[in-house]
PDB file of C-alpha atoms in Angstrom:
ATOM      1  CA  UNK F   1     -18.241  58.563  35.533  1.00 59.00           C
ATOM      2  CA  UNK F   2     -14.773  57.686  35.692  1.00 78.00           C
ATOM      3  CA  UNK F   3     -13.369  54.414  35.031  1.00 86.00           C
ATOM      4  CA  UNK F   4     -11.662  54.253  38.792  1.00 86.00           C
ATOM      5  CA  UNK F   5     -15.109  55.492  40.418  1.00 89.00           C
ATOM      6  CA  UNK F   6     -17.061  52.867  38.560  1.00 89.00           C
ATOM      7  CA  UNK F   7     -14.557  50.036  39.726  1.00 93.00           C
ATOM      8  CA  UNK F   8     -14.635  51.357  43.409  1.00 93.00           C
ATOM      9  CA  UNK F   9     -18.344  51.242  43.186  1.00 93.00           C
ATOM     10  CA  UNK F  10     -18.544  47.371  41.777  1.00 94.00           C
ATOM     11  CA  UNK F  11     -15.698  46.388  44.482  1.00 95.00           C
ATOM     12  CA  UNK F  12     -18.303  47.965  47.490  1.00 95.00           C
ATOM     13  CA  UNK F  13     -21.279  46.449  45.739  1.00 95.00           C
ATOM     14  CA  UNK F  14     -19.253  43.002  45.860  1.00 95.00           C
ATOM     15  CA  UNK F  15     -18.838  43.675  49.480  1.00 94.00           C
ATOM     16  CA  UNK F  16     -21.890  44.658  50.485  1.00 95.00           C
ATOM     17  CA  UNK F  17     -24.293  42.202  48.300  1.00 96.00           C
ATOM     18  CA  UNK F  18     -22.640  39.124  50.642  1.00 96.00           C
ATOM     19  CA  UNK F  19     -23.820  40.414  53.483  1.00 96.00           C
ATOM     20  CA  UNK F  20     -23.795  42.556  56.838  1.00 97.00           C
ATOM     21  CA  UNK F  21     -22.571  39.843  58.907  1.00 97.00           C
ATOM     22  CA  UNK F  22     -20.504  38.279  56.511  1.00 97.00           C
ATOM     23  CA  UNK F  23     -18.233  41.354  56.025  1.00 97.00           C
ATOM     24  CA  UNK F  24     -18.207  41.827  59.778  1.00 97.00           C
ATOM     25  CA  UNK F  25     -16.907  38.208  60.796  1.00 97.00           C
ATOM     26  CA  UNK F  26     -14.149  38.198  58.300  1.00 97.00           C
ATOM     27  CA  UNK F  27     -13.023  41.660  58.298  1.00 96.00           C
ATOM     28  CA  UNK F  28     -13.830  42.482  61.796  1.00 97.00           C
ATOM     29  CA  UNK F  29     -13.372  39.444  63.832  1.00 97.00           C
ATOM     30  CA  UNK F  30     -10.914  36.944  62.037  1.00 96.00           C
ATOM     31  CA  UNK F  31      -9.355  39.398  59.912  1.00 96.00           C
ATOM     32  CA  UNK F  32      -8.860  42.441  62.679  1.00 97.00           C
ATOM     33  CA  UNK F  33      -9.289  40.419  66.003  1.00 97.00           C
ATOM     34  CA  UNK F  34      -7.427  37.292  65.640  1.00 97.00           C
ATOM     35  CA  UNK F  35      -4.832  38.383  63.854  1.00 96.00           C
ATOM     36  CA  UNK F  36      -4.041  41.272  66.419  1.00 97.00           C
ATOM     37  CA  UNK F  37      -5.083  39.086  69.129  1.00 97.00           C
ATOM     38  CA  UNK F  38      -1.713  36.723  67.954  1.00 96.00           C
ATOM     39  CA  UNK F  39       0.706  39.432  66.482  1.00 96.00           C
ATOM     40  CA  UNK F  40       0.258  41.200  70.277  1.00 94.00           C
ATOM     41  CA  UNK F  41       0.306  37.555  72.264  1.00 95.00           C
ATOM     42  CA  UNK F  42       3.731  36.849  70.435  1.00 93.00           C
ATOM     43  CA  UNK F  43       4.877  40.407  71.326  1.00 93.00           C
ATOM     44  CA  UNK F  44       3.479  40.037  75.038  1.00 91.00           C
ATOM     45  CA  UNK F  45       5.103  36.932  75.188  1.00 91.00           C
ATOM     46  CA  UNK F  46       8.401  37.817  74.490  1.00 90.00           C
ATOM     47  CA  UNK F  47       8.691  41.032  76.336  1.00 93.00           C
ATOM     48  CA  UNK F  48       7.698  39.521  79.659  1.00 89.00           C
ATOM     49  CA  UNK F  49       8.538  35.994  79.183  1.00 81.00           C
ATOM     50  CA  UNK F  50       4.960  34.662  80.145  1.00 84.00           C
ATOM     51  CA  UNK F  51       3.401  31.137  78.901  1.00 89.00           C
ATOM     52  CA  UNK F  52       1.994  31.955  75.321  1.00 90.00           C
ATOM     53  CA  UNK F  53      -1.015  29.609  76.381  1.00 91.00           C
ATOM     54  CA  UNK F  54      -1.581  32.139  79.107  1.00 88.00           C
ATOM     55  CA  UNK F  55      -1.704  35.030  77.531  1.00 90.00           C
ATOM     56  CA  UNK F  56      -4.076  33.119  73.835  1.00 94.00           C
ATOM     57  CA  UNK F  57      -6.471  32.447  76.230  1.00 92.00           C
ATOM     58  CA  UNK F  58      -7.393  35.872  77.078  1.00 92.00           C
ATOM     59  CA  UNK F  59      -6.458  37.587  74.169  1.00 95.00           C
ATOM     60  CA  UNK F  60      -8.816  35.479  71.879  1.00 95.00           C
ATOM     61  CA  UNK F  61     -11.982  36.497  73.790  1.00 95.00           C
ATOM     62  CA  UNK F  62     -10.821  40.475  73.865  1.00 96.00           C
ATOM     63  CA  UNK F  63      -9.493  40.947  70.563  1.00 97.00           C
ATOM     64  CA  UNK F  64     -12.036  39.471  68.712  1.00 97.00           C
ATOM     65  CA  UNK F  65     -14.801  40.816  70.310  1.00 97.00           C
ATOM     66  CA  UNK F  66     -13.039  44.440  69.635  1.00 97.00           C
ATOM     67  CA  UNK F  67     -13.266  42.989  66.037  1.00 97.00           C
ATOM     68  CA  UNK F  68     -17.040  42.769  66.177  1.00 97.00           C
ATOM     69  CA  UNK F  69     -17.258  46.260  66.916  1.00 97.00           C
ATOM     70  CA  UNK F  70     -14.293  47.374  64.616  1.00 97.00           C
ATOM     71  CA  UNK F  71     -15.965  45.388  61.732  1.00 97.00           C
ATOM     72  CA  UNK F  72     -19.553  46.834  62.459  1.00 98.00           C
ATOM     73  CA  UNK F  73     -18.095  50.409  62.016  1.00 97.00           C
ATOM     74  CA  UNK F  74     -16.150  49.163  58.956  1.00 97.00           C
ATOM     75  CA  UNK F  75     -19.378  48.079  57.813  1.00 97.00           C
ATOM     76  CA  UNK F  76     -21.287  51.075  57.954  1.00 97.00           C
ATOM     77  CA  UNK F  77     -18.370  53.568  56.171  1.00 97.00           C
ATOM     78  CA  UNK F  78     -18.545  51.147  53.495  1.00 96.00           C
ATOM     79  CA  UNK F  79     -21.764  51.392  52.935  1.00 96.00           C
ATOM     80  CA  UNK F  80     -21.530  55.551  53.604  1.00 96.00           C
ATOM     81  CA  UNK F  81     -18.878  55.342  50.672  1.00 95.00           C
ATOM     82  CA  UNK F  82     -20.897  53.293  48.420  1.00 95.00           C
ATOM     83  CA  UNK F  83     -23.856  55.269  49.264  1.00 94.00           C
ATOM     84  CA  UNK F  84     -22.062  58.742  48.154  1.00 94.00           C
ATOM     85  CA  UNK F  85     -20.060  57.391  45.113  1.00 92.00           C
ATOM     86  CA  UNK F  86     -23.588  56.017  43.762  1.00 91.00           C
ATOM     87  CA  UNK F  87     -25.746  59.696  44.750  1.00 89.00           C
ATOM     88  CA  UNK F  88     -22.553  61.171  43.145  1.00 80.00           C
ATOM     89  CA  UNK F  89     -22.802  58.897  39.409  1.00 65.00           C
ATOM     90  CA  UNK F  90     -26.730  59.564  39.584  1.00 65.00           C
ATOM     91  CA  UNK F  91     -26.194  63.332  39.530  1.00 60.00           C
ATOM     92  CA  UNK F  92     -23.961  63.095  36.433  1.00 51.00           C
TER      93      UNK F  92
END
C-alpha cells in the first residue's frame, strides 16, 4: 500500500471514528451553512442595499439547514471512500 493511500485512509478513519453527527454539524452546518449563509448576506446586502439584520435572519435558518443535508451527503462519500481505499489495501 502506498504511503499516500495509507495516510488518506488514517485521515477518513479520524473522521469517521468521531462520529456521524459530529462530522455533519461542523462540516455541514457551521462549516458549509453559516459560513455561506454570511458570505451571501454581506453580498445580498450590498447589492440591494437592504438591512443586514433583515436579510441574517432568514438566511441563518435556510443555509444551515441546506448544511444538514450537504453534510449528510458529505458524510456518506466519506465513508464510500474509506470503504473502497480499505477493500482496495485488503486485496493487496
Amino acid at each position: 500500500m502506498s504511503n499516500l493511500k495509507a495516510t488518506k485512509i488514517a485521515r477518513l478513519q479520524k473522521l469517521i471514528a468521531k462520529g456521524k453527527w459530529h462530522f455533519v454539524i461542523v462540516y455541514g452546518v457551521l462549516g458549509w451553512g453559516i459560513s455561506t449563509a454570511l458570505l451571501v448576506t454581506l453580498i445580498q446586502t450590498y447589492i440591494s442595499s437592504s438591512p443586514f439584520i433583515d436579510q441574517i435572519s432568514t438566511a441563518l435558518v435556510i443555509y444551515p439547514a441546506s448544511g444538514l443535508a450537504f453534510g449528510l451527503v458529505l458524510w456518506m462519500m466519506a465513508n464510500n471512500q474509506y470503504n473502497k481505499l480499505v477493500s482496495g489495501a485488503n486485496e493487496l
